[in-house]
PDB file of C-alpha atoms in Angstrom:
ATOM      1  CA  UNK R 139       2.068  -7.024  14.943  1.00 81.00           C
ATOM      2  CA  UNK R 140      -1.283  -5.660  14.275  1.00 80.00           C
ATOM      3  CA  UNK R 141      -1.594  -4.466  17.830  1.00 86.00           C
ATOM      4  CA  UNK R 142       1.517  -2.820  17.612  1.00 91.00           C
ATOM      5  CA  UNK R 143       0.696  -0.854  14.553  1.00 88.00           C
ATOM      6  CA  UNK R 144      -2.463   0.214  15.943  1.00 86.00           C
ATOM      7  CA  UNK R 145      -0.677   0.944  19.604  1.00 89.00           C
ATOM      8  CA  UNK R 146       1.624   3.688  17.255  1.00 90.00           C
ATOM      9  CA  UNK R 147      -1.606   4.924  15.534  1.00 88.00           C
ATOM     10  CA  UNK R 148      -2.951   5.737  18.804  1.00 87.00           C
ATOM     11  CA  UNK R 149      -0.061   7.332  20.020  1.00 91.00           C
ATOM     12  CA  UNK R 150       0.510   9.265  16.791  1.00 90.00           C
ATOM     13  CA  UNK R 151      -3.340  10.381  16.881  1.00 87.00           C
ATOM     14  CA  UNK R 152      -2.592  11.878  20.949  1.00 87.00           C
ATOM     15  CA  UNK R 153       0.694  13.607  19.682  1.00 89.00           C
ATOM     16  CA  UNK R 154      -0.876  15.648  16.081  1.00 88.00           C
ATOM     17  CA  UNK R 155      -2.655  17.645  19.700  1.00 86.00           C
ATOM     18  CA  UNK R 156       0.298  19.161  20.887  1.00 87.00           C
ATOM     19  CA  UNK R 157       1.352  21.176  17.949  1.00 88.00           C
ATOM     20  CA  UNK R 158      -2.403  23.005  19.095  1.00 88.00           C
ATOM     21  CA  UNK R 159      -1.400  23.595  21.818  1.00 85.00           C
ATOM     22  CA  UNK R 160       2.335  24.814  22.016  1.00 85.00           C
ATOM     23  CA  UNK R 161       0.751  27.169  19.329  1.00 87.00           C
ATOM     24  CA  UNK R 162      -1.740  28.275  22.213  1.00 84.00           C
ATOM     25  CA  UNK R 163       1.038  28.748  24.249  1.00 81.00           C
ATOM     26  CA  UNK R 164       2.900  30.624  22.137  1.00 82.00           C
ATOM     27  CA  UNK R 165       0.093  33.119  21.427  1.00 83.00           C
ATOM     28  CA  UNK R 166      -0.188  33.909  25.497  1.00 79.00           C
ATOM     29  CA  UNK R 167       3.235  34.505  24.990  1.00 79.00           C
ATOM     30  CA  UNK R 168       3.463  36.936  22.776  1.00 79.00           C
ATOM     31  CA  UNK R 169      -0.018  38.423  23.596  1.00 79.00           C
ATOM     32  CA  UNK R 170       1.282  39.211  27.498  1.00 75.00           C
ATOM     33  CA  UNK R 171       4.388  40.772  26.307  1.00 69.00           C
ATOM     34  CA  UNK R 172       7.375  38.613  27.196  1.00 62.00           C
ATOM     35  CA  UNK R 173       6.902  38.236  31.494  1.00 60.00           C
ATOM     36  CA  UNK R 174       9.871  37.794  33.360  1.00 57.00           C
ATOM     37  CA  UNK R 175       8.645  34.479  34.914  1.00 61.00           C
ATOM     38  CA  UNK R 176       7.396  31.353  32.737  1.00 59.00           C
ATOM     39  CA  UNK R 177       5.671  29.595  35.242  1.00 61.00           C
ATOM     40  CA  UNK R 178       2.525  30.424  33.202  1.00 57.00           C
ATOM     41  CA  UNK R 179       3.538  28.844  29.981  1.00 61.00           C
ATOM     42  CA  UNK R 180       3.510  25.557  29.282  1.00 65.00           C
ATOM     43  CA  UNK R 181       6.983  25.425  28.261  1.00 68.00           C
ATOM     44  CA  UNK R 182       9.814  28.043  27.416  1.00 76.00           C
ATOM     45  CA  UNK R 183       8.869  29.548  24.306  1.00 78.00           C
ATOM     46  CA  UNK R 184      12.227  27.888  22.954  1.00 80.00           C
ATOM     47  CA  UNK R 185      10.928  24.831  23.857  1.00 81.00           C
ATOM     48  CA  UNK R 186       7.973  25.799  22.021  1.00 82.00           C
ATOM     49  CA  UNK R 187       9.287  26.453  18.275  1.00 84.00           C
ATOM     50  CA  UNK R 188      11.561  23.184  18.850  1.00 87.00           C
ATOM     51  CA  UNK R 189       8.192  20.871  20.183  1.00 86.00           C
ATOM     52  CA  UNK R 190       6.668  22.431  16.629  1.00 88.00           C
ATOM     53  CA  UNK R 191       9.202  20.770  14.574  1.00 91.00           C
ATOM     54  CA  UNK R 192       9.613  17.857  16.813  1.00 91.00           C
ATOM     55  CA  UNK R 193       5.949  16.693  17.408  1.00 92.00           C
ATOM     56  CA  UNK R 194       4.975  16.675  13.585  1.00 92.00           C
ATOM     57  CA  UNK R 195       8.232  14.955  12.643  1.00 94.00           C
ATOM     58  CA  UNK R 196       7.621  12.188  15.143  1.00 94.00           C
ATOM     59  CA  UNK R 197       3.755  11.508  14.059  1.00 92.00           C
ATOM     60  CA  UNK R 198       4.685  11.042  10.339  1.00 93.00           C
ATOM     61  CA  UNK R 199       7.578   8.860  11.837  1.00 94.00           C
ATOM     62  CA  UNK R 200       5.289   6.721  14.203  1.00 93.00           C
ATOM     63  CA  UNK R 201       2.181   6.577  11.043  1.00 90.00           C
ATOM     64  CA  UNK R 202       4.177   5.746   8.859  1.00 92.00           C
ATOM     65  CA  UNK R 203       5.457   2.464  10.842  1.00 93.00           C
ATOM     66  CA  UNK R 204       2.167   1.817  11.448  1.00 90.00           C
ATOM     67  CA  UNK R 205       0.938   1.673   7.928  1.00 89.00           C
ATOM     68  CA  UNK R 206       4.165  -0.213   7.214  1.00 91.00           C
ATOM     69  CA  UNK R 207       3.346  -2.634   9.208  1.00 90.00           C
ATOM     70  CA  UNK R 208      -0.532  -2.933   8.829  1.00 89.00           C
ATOM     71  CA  UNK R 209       0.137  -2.942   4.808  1.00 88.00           C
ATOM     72  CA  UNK R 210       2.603  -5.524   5.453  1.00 90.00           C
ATOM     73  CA  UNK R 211      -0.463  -7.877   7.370  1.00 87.00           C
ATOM     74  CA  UNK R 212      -2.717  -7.464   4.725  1.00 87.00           C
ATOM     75  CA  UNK R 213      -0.734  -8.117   1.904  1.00 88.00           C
ATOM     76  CA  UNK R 214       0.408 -11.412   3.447  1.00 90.00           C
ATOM     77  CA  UNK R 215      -3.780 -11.987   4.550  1.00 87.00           C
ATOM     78  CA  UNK R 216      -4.231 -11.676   0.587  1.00 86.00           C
ATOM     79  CA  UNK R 217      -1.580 -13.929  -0.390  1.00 89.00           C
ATOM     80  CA  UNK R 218      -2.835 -16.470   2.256  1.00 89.00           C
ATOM     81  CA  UNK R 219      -6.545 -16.397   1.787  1.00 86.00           C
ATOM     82  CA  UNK R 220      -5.535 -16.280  -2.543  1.00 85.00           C
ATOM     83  CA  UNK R 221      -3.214 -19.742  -1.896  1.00 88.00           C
ATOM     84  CA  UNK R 222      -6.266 -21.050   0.064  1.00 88.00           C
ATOM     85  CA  UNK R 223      -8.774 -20.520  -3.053  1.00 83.00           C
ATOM     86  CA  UNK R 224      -6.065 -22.145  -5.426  1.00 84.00           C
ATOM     87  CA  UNK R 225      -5.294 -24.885  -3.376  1.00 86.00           C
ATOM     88  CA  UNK R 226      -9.493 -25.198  -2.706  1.00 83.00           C
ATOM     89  CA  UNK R 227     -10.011 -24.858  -6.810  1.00 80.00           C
ATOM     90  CA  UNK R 228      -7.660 -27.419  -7.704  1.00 80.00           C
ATOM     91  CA  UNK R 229      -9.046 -30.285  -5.117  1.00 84.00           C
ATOM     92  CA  UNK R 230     -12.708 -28.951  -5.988  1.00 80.00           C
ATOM     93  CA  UNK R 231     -14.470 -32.468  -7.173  1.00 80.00           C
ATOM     94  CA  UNK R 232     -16.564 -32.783 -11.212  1.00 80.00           C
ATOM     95  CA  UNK R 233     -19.449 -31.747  -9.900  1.00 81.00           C
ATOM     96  CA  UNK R 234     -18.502 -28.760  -7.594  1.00 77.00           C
ATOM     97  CA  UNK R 235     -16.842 -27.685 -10.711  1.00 76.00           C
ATOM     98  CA  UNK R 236     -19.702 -27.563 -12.547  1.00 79.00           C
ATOM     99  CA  UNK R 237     -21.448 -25.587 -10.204  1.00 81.00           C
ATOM    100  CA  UNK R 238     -19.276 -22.774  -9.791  1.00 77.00           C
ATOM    101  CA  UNK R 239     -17.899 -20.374 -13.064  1.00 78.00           C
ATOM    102  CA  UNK R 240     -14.272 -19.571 -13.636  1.00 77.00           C
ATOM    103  CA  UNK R 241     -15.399 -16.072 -13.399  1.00 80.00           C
ATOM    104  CA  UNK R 242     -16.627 -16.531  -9.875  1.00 78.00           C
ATOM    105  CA  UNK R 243     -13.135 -17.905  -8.996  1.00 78.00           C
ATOM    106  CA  UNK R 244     -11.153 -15.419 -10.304  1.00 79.00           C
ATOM    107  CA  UNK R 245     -13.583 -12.416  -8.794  1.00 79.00           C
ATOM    108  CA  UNK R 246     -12.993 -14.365  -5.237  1.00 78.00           C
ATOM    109  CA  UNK R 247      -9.115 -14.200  -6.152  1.00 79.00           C
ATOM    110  CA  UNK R 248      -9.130 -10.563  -7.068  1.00 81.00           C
ATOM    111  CA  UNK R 249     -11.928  -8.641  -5.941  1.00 82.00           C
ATOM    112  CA  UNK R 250     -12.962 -10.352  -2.897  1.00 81.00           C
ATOM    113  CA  UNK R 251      -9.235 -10.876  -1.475  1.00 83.00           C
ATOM    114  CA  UNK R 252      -8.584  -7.070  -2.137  1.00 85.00           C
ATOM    115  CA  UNK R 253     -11.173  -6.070  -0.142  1.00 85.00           C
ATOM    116  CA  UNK R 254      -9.692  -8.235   3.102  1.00 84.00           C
ATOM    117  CA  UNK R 255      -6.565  -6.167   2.020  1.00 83.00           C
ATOM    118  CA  UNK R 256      -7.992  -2.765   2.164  1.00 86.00           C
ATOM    119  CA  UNK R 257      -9.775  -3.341   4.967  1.00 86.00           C
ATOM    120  CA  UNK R 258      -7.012  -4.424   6.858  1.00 81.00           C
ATOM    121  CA  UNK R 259      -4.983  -0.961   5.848  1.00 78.00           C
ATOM    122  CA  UNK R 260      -7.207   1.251   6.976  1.00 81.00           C
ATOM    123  CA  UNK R 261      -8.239  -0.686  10.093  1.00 77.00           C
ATOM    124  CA  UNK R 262      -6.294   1.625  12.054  1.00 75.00           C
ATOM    125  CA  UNK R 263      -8.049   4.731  11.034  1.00 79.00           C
ATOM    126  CA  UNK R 264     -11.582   3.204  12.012  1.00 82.00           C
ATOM    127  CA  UNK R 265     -10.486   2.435  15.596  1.00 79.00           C
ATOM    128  CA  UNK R 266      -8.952   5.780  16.231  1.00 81.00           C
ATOM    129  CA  UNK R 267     -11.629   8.138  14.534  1.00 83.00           C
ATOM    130  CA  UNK R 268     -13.554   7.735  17.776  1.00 84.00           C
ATOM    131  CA  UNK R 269     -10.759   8.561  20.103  1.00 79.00           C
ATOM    132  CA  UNK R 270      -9.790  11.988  17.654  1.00 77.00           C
ATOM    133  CA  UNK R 271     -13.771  12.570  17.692  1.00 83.00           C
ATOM    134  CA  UNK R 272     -13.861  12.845  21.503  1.00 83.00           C
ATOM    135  CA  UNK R 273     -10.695  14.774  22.311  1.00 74.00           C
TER     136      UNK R 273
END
C-alpha cells in the first residue's frame, strides 16, 4: 500500500506541470492573434481552460489518496510498534525493571513512536522532492 501511495504522489507531482504549461500555451495564443490553424498549440484553447480546471482537481484528488493512505500506514506502524513496547514492558524481568525508568517507557511510547509516524507521512514528499527538483 505504501508503494501505491507513493506511485500517486509521483504521478500527482508530473501532473501540478501541466497547468504551466497549458498556461504557456494559452499565452502564444492570445499573443499571435487567434491563427486559423492550431497545429501550433498544444491543444485547442478550449481544451486549454478545461485541462486548467481538470489537472488541479485531479492532483488534490490523487494527494490526497496518497496521504490517506500513507497516514493510514503509519498510524497502524504506531499502534504496532506501541503494542510491542507494552507487551515487552510487561514480560520485562526484576532486574531489567530496575534498570530502565517509567519515564523512559512512556517517552519510547509517545515520543519515539510518533516520530516512526511522522516520518512515515511525509515519506512521500522526501522521495519526490528530487524528481520536482530536476524537472
Amino acid at each position: 500500500r505504501v508503494w501505491y501511495a507513493i506511485a500517486l504522489y509521483i504521478i500527482s507531482a508530473l501532473l501540478q506541470f501541466l497547468p504551466v504549461l497549458i498556461l504557456n500555451d494559452l499565452v502564444r495564443y492570445f499573443e499571435t492573434g487567434a491563427p486559423p490553424d492550431f497545429n501550433a498549440l498544444i491543444f485547442h484553447p478550449w481544451g486549454d481552460v478545461v485541462g486548467l480546471f481538470v489537472f488541479p482537481f485531479l492532483v488534490s484528488l490523487l494527494q490526497t489518496r496518497s496521504q490517506v493512505i500513507l497516514n493510514h500506514c503509519a498510524i497502524f506502524i504506531r499502534t504496532a510498534v506501541s503494542t510491542l513496547l507494552f507487551s515487552k514492558a510487561l514480560t520485562i524481568s526484576a532486574s531489567g525493571r530496575a534498570q530502565t525508568s517509567t519515564g523512559q517507557v512512556v517517552n519510547m511510547m509517545s515520543n519515539d513512536t510518533m516520530q516512526l509516524q511522522r516520518f512515515l507521512q511525509f515519506f512521500g514528499f522526501t522521495l519526490v522532492a528530487p524528481i520536482q527538483i530536476i524537472i
